[in-house]
PDB file of C-alpha atoms in Angstrom:
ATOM      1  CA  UNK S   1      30.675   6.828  -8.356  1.00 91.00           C
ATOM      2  CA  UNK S   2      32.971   6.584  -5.740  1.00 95.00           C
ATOM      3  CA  UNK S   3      32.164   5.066  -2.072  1.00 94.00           C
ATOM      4  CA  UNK S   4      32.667   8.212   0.284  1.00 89.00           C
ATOM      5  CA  UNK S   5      31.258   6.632   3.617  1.00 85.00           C
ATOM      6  CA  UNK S   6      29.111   4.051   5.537  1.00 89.00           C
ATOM      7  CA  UNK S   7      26.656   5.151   8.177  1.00 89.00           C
ATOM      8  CA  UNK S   8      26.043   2.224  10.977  1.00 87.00           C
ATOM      9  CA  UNK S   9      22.251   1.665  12.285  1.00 90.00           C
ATOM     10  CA  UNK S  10      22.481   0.742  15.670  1.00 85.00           C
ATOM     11  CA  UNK S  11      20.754  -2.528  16.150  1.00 85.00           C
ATOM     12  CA  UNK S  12      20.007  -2.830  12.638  1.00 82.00           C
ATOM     13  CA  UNK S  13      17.819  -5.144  10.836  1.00 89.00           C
ATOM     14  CA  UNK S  14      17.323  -5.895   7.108  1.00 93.00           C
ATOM     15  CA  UNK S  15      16.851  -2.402   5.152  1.00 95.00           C
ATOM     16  CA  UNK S  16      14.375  -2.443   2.304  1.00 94.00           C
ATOM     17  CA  UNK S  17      13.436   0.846   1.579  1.00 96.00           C
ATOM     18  CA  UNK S  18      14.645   4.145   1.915  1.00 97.00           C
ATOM     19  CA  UNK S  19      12.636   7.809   1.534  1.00 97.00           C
ATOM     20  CA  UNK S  20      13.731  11.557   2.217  1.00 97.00           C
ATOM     21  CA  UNK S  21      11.965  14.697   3.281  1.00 97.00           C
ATOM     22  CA  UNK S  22      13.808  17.666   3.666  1.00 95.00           C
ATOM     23  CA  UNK S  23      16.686  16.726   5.785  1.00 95.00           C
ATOM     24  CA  UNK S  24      15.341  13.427   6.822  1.00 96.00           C
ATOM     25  CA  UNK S  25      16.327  10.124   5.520  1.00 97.00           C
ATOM     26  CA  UNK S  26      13.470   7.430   6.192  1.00 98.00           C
ATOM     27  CA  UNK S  27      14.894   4.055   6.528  1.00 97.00           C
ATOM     28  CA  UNK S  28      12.408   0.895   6.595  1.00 97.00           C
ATOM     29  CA  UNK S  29      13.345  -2.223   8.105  1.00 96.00           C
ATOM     30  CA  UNK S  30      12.267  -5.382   6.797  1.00 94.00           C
ATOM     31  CA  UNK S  31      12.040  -9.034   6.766  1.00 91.00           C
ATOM     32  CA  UNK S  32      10.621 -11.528   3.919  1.00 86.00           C
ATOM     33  CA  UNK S  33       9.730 -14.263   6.377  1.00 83.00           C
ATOM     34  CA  UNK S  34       7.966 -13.845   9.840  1.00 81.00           C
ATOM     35  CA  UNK S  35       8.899 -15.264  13.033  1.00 74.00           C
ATOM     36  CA  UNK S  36       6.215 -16.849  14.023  1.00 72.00           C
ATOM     37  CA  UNK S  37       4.959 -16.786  17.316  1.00 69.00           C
ATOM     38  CA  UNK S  38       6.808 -12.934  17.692  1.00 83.00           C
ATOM     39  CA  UNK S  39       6.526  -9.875  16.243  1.00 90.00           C
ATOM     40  CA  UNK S  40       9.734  -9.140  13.683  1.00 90.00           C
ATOM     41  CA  UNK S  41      10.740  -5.955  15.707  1.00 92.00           C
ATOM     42  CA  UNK S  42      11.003  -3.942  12.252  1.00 95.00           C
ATOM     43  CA  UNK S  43      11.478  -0.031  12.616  1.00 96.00           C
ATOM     44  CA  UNK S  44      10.971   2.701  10.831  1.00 97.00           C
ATOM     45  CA  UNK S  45      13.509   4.729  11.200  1.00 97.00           C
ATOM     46  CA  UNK S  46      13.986   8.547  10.433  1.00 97.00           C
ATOM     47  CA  UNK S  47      17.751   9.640   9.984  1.00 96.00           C
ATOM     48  CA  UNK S  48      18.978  13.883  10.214  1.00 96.00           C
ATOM     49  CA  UNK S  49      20.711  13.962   6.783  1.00 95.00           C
ATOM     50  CA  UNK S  50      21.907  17.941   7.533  1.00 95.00           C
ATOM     51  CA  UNK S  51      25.688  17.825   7.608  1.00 93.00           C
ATOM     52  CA  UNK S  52      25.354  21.109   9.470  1.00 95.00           C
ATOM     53  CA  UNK S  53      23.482  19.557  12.733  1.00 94.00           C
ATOM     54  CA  UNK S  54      24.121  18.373  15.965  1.00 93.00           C
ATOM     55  CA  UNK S  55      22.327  15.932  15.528  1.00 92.00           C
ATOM     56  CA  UNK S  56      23.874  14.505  11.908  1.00 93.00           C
ATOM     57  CA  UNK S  57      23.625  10.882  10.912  1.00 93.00           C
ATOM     58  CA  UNK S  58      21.303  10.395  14.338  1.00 93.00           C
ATOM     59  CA  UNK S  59      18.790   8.155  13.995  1.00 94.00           C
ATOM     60  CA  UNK S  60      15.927   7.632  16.018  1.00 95.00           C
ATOM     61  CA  UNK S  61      12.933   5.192  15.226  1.00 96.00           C
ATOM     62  CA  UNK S  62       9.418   6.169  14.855  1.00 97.00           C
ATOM     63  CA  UNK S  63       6.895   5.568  17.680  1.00 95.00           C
ATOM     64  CA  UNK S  64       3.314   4.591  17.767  1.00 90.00           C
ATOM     65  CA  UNK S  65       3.217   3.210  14.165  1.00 95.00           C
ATOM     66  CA  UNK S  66       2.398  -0.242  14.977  1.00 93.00           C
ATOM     67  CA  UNK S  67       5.394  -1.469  12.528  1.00 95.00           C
ATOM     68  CA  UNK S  68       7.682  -3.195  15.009  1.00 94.00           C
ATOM     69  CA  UNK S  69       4.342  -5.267  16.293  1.00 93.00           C
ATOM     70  CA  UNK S  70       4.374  -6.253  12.415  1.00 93.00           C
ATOM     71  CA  UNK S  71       4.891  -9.715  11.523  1.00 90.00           C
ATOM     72  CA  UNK S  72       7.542  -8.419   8.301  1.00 93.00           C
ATOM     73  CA  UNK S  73       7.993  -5.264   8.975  1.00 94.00           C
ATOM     74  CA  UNK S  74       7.876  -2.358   5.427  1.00 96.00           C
ATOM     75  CA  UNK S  75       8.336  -3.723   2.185  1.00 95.00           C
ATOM     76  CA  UNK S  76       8.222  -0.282   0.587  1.00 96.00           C
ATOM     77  CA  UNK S  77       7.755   4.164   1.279  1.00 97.00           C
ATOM     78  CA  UNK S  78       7.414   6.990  -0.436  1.00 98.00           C
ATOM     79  CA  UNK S  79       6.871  10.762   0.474  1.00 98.00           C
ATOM     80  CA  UNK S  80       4.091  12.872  -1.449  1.00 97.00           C
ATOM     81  CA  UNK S  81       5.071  16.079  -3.051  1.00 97.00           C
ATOM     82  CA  UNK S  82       4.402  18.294   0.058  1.00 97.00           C
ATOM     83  CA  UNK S  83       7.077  16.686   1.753  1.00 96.00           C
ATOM     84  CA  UNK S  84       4.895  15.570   4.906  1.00 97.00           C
ATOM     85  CA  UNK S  85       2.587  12.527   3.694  1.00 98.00           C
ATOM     86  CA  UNK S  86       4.924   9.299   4.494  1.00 98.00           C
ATOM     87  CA  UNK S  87       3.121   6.481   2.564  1.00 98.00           C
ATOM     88  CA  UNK S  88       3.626   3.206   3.835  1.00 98.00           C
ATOM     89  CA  UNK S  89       3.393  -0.455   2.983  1.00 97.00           C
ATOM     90  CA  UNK S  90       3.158  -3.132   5.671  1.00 96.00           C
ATOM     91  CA  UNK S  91       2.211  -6.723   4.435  1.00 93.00           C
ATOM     92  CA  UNK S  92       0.920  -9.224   6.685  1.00 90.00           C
ATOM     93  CA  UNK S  93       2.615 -12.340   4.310  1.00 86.00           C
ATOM     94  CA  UNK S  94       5.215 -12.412   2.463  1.00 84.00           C
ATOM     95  CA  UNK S  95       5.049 -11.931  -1.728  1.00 77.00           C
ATOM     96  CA  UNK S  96       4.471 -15.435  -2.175  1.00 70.00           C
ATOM     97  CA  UNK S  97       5.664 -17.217  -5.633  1.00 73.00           C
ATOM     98  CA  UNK S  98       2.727 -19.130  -5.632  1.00 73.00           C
ATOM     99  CA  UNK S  99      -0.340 -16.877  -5.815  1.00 76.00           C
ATOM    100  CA  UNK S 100      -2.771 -19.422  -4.161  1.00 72.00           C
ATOM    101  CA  UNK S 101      -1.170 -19.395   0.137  1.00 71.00           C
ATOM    102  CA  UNK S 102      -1.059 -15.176  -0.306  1.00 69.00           C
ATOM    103  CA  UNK S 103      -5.094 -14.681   1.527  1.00 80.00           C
ATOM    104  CA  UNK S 104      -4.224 -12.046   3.867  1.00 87.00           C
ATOM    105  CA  UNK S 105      -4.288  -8.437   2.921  1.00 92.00           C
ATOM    106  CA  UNK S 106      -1.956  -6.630   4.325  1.00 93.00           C
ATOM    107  CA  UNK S 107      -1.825  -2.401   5.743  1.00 96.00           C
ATOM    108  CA  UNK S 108      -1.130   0.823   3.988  1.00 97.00           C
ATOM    109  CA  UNK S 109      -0.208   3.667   6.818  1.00 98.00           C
ATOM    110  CA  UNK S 110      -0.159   6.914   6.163  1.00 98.00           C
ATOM    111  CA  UNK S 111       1.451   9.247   8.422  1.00 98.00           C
ATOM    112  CA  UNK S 112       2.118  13.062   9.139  1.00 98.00           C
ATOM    113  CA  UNK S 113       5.852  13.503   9.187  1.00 97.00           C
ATOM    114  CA  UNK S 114       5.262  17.527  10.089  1.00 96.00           C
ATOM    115  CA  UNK S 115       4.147  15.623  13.547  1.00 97.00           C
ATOM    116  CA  UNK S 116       7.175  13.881  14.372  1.00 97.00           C
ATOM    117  CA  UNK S 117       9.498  14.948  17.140  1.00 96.00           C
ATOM    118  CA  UNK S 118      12.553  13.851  16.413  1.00 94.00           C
ATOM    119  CA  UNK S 119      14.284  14.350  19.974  1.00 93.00           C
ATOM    120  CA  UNK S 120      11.756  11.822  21.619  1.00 95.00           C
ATOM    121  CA  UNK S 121      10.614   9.685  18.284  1.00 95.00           C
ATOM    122  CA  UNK S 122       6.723  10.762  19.035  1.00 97.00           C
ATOM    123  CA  UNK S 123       4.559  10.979  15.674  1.00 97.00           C
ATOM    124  CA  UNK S 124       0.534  10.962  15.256  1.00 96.00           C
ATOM    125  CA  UNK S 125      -0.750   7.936  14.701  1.00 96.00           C
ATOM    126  CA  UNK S 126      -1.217   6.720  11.257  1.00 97.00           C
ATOM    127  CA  UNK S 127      -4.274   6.722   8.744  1.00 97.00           C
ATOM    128  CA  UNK S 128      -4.575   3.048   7.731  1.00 97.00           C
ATOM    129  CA  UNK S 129      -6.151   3.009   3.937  1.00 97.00           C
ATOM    130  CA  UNK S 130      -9.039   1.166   3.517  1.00 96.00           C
ATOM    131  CA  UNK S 131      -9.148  -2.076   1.371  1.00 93.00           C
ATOM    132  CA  UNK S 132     -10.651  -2.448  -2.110  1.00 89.00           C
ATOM    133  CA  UNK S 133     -14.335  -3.725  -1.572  1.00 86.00           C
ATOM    134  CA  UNK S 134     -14.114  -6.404  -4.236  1.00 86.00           C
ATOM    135  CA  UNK S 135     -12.295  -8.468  -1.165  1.00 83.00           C
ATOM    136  CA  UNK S 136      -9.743 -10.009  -3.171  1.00 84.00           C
ATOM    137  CA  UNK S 137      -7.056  -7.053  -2.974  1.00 90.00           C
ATOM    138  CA  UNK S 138      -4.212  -5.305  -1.306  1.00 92.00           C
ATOM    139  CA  UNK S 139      -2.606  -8.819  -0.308  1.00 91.00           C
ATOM    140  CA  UNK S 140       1.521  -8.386  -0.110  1.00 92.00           C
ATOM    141  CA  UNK S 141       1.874  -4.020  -0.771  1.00 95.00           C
ATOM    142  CA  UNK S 142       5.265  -4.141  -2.357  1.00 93.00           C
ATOM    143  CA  UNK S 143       6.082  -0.613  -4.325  1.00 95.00           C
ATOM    144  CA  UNK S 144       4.121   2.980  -3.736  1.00 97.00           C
ATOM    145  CA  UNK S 145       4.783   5.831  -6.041  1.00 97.00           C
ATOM    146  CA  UNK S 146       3.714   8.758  -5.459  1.00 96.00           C
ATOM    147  CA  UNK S 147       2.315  11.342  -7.892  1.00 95.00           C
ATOM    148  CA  UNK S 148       2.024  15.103  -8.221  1.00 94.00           C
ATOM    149  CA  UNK S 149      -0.746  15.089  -6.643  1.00 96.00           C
ATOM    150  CA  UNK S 150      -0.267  15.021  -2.398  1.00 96.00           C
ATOM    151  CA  UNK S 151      -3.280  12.770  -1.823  1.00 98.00           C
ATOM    152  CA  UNK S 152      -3.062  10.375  -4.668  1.00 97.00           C
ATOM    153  CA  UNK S 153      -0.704   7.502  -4.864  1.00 97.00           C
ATOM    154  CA  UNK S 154      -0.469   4.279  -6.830  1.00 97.00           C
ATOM    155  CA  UNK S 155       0.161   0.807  -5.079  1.00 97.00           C
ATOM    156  CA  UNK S 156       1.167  -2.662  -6.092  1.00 95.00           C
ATOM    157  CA  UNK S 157       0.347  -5.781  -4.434  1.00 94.00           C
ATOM    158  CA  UNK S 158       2.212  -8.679  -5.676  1.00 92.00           C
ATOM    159  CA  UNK S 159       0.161 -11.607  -3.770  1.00 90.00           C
ATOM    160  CA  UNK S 160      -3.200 -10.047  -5.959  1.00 90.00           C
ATOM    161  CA  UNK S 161      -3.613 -11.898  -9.269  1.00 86.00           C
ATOM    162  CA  UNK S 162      -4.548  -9.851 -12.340  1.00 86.00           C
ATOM    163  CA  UNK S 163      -5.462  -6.979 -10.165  1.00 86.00           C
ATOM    164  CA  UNK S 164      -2.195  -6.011  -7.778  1.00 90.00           C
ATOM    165  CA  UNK S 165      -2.696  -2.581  -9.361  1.00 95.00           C
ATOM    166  CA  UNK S 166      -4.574   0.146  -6.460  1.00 96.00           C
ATOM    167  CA  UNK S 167      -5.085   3.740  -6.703  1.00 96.00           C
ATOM    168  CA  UNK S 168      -4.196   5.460  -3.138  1.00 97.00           C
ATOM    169  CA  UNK S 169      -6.649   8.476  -2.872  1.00 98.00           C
ATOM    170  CA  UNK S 170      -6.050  10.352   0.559  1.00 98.00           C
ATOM    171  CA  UNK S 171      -9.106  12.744   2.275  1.00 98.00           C
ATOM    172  CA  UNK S 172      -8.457  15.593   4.859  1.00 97.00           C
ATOM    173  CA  UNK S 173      -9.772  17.582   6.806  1.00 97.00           C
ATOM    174  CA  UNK S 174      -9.764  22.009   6.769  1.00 96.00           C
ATOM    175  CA  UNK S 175      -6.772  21.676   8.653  1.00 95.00           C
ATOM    176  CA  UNK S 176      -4.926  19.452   6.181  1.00 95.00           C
ATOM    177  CA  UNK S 177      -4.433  16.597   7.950  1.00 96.00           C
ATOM    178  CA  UNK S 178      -5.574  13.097   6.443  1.00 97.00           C
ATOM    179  CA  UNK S 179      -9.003  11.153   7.909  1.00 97.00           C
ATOM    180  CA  UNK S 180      -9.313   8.589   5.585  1.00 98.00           C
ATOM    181  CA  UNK S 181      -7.551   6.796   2.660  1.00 98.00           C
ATOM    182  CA  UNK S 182      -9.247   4.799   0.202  1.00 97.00           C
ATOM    183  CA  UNK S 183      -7.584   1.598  -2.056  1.00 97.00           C
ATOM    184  CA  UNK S 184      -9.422   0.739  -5.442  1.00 96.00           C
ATOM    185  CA  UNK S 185      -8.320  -2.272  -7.222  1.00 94.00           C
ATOM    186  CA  UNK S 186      -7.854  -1.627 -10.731  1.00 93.00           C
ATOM    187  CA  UNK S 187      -8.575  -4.675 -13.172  1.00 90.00           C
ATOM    188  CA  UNK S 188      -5.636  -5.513 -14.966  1.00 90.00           C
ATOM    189  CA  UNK S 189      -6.990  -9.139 -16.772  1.00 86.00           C
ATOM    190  CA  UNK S 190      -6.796  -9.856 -20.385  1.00 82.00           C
ATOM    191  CA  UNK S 191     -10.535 -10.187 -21.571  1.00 79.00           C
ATOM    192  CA  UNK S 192     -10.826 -14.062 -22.410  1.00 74.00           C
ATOM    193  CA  UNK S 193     -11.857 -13.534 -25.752  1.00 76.00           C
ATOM    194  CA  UNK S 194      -8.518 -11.250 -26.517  1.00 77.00           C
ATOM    195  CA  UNK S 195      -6.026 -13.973 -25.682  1.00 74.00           C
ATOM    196  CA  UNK S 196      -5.108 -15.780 -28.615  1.00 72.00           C
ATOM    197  CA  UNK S 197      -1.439 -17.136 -27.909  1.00 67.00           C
ATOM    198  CA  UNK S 198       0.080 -15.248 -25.257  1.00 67.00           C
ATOM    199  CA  UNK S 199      -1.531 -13.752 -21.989  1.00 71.00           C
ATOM    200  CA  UNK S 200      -1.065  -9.972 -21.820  1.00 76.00           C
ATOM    201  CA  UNK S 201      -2.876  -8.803 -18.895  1.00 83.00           C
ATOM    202  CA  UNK S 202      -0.621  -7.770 -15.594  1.00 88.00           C
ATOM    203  CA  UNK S 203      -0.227 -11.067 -13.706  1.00 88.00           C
ATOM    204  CA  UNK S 204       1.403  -9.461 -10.130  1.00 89.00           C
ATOM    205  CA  UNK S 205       2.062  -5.834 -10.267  1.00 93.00           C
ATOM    206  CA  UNK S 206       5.556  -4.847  -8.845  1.00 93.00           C
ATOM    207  CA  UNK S 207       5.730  -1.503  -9.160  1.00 95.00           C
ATOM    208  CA  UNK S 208       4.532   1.286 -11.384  1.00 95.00           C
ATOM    209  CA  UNK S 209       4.878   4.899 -12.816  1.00 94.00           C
ATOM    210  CA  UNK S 210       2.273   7.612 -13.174  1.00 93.00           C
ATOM    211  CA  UNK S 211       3.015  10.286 -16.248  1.00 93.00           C
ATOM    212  CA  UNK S 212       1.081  11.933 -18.702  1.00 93.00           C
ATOM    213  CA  UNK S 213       1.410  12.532 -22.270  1.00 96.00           C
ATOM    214  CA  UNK S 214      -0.892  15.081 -24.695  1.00 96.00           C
ATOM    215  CA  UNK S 215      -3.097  15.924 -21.076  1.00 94.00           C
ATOM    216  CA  UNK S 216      -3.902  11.966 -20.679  1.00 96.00           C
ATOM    217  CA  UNK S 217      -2.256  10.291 -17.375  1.00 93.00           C
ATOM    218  CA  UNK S 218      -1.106   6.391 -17.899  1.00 94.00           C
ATOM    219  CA  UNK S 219       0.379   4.496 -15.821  1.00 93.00           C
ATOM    220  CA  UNK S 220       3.317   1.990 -16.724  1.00 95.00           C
ATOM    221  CA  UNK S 221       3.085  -1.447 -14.629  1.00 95.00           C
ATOM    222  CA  UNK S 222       5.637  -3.663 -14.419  1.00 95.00           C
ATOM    223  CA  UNK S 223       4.577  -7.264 -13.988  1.00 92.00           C
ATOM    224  CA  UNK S 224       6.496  -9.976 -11.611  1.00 89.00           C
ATOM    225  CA  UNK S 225       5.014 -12.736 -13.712  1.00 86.00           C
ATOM    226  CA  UNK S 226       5.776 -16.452 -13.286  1.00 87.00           C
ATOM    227  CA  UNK S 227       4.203 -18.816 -15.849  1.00 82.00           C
ATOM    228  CA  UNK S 228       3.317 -21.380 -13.553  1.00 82.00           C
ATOM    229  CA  UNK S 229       0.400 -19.191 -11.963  1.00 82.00           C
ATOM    230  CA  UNK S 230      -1.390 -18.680 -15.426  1.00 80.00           C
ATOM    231  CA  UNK S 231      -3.743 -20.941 -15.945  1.00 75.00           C
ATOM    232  CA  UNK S 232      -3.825 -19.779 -19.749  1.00 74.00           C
ATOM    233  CA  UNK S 233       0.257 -21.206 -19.915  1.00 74.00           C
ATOM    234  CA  UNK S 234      -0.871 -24.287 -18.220  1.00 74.00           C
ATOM    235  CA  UNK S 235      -3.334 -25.546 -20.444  1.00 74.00           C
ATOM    236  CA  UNK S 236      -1.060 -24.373 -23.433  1.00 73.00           C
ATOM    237  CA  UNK S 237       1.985 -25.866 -22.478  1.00 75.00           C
ATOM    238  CA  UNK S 238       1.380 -28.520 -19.645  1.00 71.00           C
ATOM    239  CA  UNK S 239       0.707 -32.444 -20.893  1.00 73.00           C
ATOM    240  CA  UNK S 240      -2.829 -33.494 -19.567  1.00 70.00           C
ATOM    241  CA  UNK S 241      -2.896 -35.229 -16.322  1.00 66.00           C
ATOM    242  CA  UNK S 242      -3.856 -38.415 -17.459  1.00 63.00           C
ATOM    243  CA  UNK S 243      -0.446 -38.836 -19.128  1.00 55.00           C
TER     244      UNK S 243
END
């Protein structure tokens, strides 16, 4: 638990989430405000992690991703199980407190790292996921997890109310590479007729866990809930307007 050394990015912006694939560390630049009028210039950065190469502790950003054109840049990454699939969240507004201003969704990427050159920073252009078609979905991606599975992933949207939970499901081709991924919204709202003091259902899903128990998968959600956005809470709790 000791510091043993700090690696300078060149240029570098605000870091908010990091990934690794074999010997590459995947650094994602991000910002929680845009600027308007510009794009935030946000990379996505991969990093030789190899202490044995000439290129060690290099980093060289990602090209043809469409992430520095972003208005925030990556809020979050992960790499599937084979290593390769680079799962990516790119929101197009910020994760909003209040729940009502968060209306546009944003993009999940999903790119090939066994395409990347890392000499020139050349990669295949991404696979952007499809939204859910209830059209109320995928607004602010936050946290991806990735399962055991190379083409499924779980994804959490903190600007969706009571649904910010999406399965990730990824379809390729003979070759193996991905041509299309698919978001479904999962409902995570408390029936109305269950709530009795408390609301229980999943307000703004932050992140979550897949893992099985007795051959049944769950997955554990954790909620980013504010009170304020409940409309249950309100009419519990808040004096009437005409007071």
């Amino acid at each position: 638990f000791k510091l043993i050394g700090t690696i300078a990015i060149e240029a570098g912006k605000n870091i908010v989430s990091l990934a690794t694939a074999g010997n590459l560390l995947l650094i994602g630049e991000g910002q929680r405000y845009p600027t308007y009028g510009s794009p935030s210039g946000s990379r996505l950065l991969a990093m030789d992690i190899n202490p044995g190469s000439a290129h060690y502790h290099q980093a060289i950003s990602l090209k043809n991703t469409g992430i520095e054109q972003s208005s925030l840049g990556v809020t979050g990454m992960t790499v599937g199980p084979d290593g390769h699939t680079l799962v990516v969240a790119v929101p197009k507004v910020s994760g909003a407190t209040f729940l009502q201003g968060v209306k546009e969704p944003g993009d999940i990427l999903v790119l090939d790292l066994a395409t990347l050159d890392f000499q020139t920073g050349k990669i295949a252009a991404p696979v952007t996921a499809q939204l859910a078609s209830d059209g109320r979905s995928g607004r602010a991606p936050q946290v991806i997890s990735a399962t055991k599975d190379a083409d499924r992933y779980l994804v959490a949207n903190v600007g969706d109310r009571d649904r910010g939970l999406s399965t990730l499901v990824l379809t390729r081709d003979d070759a193996g590479t991905v041509t299309r991924a698919q978001l479904t919204a999962i409902d995570l709202a408390q029936k109305r007729e269950d709530v009795r003091r408390d609301r229980l259902d999943i307000q703004r899903a932050q992140s979550a866990v897949l893992v099985e128990y007795e051959g049944v998968e769950y997955a554990i959600v954790a909620d980013d809930n504010f009170n304020f956005n409940d409309p249950y809470w309100k009419d519990m709790f808040e004096p009437p307007l005409y007071v």
